[in-house]
Tab-separated table of C-alpha atoms and ligand atoms in Angstrom:
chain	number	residue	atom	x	y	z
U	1	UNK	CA	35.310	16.637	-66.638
U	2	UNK	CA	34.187	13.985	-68.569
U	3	UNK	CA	30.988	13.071	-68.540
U	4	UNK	CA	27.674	10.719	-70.530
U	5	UNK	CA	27.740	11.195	-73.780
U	6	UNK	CA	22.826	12.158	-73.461
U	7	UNK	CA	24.384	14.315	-70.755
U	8	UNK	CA	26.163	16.280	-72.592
U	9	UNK	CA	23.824	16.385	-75.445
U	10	UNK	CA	20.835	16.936	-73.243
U	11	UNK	CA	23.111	20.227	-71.369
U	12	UNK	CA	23.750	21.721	-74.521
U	13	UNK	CA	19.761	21.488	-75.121
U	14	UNK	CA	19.540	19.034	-78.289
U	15	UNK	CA	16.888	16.773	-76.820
U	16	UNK	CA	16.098	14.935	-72.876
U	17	UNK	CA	18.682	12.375	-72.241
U	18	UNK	CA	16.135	9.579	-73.444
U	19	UNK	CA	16.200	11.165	-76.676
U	20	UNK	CA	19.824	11.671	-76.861
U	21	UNK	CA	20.315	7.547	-76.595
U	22	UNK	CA	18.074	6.919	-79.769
U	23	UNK	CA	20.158	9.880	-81.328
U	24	UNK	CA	23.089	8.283	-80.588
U	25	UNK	CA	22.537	4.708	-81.412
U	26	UNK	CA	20.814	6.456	-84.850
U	27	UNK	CA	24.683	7.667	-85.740
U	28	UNK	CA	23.750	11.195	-85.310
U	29	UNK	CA	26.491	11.897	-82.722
U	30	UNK	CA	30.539	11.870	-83.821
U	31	UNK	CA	33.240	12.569	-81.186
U	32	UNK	CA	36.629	13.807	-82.251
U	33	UNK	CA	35.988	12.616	-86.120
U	34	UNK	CA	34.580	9.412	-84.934
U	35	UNK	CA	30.833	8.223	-84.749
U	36	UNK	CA	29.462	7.048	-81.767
U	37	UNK	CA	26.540	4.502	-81.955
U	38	UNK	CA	27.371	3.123	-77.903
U	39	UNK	CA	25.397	4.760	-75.565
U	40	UNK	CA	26.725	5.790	-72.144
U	41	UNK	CA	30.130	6.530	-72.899
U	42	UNK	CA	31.570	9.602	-71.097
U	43	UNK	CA	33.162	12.603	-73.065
U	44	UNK	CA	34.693	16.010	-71.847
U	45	UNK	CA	32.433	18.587	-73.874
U	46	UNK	CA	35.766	21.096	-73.126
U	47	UNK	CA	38.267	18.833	-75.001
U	48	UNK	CA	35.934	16.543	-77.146
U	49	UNK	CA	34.929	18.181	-80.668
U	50	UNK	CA	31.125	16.781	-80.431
U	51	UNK	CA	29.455	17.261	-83.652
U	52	UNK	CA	25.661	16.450	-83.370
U	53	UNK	CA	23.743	16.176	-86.738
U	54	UNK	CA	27.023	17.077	-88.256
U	55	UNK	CA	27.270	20.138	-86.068
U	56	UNK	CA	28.904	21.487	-82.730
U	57	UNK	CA	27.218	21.851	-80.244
U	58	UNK	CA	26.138	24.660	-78.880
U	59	UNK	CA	28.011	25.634	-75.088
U	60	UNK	CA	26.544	24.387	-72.200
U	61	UNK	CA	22.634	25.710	-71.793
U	62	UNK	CA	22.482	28.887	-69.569
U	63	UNK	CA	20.579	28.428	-66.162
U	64	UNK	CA	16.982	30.365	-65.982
U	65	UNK	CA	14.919	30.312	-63.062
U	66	UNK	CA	11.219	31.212	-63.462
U	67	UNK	CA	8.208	31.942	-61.039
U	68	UNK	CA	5.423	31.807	-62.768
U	69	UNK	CA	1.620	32.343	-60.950
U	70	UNK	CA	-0.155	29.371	-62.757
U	71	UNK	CA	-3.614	30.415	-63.243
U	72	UNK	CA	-6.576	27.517	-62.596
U	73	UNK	CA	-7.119	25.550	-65.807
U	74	UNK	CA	-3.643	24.867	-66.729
U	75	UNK	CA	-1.526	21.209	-66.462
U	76	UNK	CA	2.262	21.107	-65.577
U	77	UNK	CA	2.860	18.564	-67.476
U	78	UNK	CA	4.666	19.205	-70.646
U	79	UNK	CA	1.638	17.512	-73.165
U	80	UNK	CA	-1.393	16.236	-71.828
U	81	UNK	CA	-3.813	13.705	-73.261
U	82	UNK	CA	-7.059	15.496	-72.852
U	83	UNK	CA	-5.388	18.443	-74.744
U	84	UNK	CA	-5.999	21.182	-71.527
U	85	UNK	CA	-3.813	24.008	-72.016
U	86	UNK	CA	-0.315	23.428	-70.848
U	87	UNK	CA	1.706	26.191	-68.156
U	88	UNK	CA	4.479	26.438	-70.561
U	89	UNK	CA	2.411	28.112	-73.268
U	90	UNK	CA	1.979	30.868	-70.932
U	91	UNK	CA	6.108	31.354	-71.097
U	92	UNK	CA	5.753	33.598	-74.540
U	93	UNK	CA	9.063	35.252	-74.701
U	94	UNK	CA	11.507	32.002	-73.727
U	95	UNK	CA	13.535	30.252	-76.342
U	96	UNK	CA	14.877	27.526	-73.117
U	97	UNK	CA	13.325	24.290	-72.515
U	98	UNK	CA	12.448	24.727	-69.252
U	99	UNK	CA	9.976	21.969	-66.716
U	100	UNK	CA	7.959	22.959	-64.102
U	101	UNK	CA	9.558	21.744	-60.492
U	102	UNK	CA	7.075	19.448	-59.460
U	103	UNK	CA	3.401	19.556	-60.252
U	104	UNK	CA	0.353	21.879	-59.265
U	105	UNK	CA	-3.166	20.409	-59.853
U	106	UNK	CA	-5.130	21.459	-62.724
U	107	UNK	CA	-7.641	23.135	-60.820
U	108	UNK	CA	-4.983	24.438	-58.178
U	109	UNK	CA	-3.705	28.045	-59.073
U	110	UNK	CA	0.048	30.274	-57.437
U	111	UNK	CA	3.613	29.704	-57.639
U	112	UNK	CA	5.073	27.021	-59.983
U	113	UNK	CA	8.994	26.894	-60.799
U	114	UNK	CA	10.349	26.751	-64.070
U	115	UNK	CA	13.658	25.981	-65.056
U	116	UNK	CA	16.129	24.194	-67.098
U	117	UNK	CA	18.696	23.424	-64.084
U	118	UNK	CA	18.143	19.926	-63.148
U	119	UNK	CA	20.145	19.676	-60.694
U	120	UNK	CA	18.241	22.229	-58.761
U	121	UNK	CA	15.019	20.701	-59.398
U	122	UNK	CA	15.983	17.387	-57.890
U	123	UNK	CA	17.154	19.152	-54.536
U	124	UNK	CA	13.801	21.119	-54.106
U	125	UNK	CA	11.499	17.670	-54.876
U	126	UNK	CA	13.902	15.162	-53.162
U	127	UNK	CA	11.909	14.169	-50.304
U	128	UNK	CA	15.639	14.702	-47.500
U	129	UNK	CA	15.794	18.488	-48.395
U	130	UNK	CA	12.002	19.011	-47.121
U	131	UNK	CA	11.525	22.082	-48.505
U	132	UNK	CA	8.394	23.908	-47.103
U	133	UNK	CA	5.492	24.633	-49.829
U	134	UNK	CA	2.532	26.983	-48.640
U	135	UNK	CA	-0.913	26.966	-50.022
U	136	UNK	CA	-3.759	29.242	-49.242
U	137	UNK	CA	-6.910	26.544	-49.235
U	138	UNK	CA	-10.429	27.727	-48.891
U	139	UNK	CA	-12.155	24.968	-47.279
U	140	UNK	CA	-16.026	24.156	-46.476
U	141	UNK	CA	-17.215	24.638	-43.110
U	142	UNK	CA	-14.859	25.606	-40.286
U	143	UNK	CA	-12.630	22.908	-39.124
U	144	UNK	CA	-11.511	24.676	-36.005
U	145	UNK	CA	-7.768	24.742	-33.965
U	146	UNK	CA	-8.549	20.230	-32.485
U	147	UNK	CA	-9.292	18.928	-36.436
U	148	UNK	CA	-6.510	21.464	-37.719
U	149	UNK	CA	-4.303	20.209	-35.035
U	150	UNK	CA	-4.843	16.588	-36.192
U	151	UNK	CA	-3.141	17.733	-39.830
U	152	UNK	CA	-0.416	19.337	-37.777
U	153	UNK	CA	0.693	16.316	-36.075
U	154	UNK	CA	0.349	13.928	-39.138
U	155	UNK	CA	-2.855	12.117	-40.476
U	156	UNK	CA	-2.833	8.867	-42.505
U	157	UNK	CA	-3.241	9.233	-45.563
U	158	UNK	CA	-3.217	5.671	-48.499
U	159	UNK	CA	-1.661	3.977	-45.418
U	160	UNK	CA	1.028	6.086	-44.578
U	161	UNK	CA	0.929	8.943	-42.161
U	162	UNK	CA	2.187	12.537	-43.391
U	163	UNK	CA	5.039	14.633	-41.674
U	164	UNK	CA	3.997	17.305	-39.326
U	165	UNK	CA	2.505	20.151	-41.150
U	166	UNK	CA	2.074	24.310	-40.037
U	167	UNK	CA	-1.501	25.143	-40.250
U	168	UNK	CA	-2.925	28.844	-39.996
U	169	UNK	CA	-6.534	30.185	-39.978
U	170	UNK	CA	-6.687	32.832	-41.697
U	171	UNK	CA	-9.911	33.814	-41.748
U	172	UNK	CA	-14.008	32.256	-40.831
U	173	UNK	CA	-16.632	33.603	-43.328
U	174	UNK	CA	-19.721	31.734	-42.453
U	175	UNK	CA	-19.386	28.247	-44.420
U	176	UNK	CA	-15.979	28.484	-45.792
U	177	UNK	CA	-12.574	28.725	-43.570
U	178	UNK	CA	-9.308	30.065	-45.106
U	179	UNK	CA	-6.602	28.302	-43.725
U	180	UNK	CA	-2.458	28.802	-44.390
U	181	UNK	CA	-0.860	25.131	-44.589
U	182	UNK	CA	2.747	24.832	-44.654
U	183	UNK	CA	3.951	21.191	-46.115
U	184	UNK	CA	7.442	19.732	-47.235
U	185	UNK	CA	6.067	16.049	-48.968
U	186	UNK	CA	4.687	16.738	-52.970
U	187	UNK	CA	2.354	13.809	-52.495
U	188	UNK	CA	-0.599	13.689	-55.285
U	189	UNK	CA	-3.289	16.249	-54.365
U	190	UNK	CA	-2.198	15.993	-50.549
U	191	UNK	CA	-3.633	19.189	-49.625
U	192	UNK	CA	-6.871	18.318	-50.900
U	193	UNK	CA	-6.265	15.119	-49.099
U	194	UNK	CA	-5.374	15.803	-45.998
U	195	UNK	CA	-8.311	18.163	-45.862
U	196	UNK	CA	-10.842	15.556	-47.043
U	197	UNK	CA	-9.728	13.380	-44.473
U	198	UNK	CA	-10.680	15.367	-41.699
U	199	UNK	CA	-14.081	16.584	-43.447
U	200	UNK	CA	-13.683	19.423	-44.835
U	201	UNK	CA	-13.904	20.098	-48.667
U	202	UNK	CA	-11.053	22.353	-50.354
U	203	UNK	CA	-13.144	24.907	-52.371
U	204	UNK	CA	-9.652	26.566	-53.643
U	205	UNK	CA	-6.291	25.979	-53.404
U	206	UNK	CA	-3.153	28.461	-54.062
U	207	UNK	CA	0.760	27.803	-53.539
U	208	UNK	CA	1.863	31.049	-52.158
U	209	UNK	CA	5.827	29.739	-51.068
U	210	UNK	CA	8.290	27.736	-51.607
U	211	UNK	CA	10.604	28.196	-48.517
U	212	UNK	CA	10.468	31.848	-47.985
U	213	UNK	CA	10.482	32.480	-51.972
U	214	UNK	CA	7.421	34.487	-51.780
U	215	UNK	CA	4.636	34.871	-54.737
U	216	UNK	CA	3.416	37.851	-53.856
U	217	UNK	CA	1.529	40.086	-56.048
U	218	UNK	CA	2.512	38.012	-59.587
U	219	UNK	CA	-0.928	38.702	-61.306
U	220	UNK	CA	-2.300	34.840	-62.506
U	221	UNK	CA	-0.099	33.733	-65.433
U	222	UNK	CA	2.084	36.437	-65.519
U	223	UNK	CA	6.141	34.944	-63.963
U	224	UNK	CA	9.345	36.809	-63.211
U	225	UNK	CA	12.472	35.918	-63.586
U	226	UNK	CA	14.301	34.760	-60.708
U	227	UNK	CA	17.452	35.563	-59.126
U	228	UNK	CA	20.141	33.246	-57.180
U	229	UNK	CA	19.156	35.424	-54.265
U	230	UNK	CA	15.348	34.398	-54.793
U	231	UNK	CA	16.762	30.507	-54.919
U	232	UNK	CA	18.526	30.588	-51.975
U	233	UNK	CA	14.863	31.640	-50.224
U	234	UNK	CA	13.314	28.447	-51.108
U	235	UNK	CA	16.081	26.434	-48.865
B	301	URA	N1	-1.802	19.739	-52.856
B	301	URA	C1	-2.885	19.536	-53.631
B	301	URA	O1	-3.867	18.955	-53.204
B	301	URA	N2	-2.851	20.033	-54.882
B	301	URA	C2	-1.819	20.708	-55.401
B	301	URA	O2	-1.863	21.124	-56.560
B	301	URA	C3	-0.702	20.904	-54.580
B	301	URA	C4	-0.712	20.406	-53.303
């Protein structure tokens, strides 16, 4: 199948696709004998000879699926301005460029995906797939079943209201409530949010799901690999 010339170059794991346009308008890329300096032209990598840097490339990248239990402290973004440590220096024995699916709050701890299969991570974040995300929040004071019910039918939130959520007390220890809240938007810091809105503080927050992909008793920054069984959980 023939397909963009970053494509290819970004599947085989050279560089991201952005990267693989100033390779290719730099010269660095020749197809069957011939260099290509046009960027978005589409190639079959299984009947092309791509040479990249004057060598093949390397067969398509295999897929690896990580849950990782991101401990506070960490960003999930790939290199950060204020210099905070970064969740994919916790990964010590992977030789993959992989991305965390989405984002978790610096100060927000539990399950973050890793993986280099993009195509997966733009089915769990696109918005029409609503996948379900759980987080464990300790929260100030005890907001009690008619406030929790106002997050469960939707609350507006920067002018738009959010979708129905599950909410779940778990338990009431004098000032502080731990509540379960199921969500399927990845809105910035909506937990905290949503919780704010209706006066109450989040004191901690965890992701313990995605779907029914469990994190279960992953010690903080410690991940497993997953399996395609574990994937299909998170639908
Ligand atoms: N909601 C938040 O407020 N923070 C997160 O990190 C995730 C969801």
């Amino acid at each position: 199948m023939k397909i963009r010339l970053q494509k290819i170059l970004a599947q085989a794991g050279v560089c991201s696709r952005r990267k693989a346009g100033q390779y290719i308008s730099e010269g660095r890329v020749i197809v069957d004998g011939k260099t290509i300096t046009e960027k978005g032209l589409k190639f079959d990598p299984a009947h092309n000879k791509i040479l990249f840097n004057s060598k093949p490339l390397s067969p398509p990248e295999k897929k690896i699926y990580i849950l990782l239990n991101k401990p506070k402290g960490y960003v999930t973004t790939l290199n950060d301005p204020q210099n905070r440590p970064i969740v994919t220096s916790l990964l010590t024995d992977i030789s993959y460029r992989i991305y965390p699916v989405g984002r978790l709050d610096f100060d927000t701890e539990g399950a973050l995906l890793l993986t280099n299969d993009g195509a997966l991570t733009q089915s769990i974040l696109h918005p029409s797939k609503e996948v379900n995300k759980t987080y464990r929040a300790v929260v100030s004071g005890n907001p009690g079943k008619s406030r929790l019910k106002l997050l469960e039918t939707g609350i507006e939130l920067e002018g738009r209201k959010t979708a129905p959520a599950k909410l779940r007390i778990i338990s009431a220890a004098g000032k502080t409530t731990t509540v379960e809240i199921t969500i399927h938007e990845g809105r910035k810091r909506q937990v905290r949010k949503m919780f704010s809105a209706i006066g109450h503080r989040v004191l901690s927050l965890k992701r313990i799901a995605y779907g029914k992909l469990k994190l279960g008793s992953l010690p903080p920054g410690k991940y497993r690999f997953l399996t395609k069984k574990d994937i299909k959980l998170i639908f």
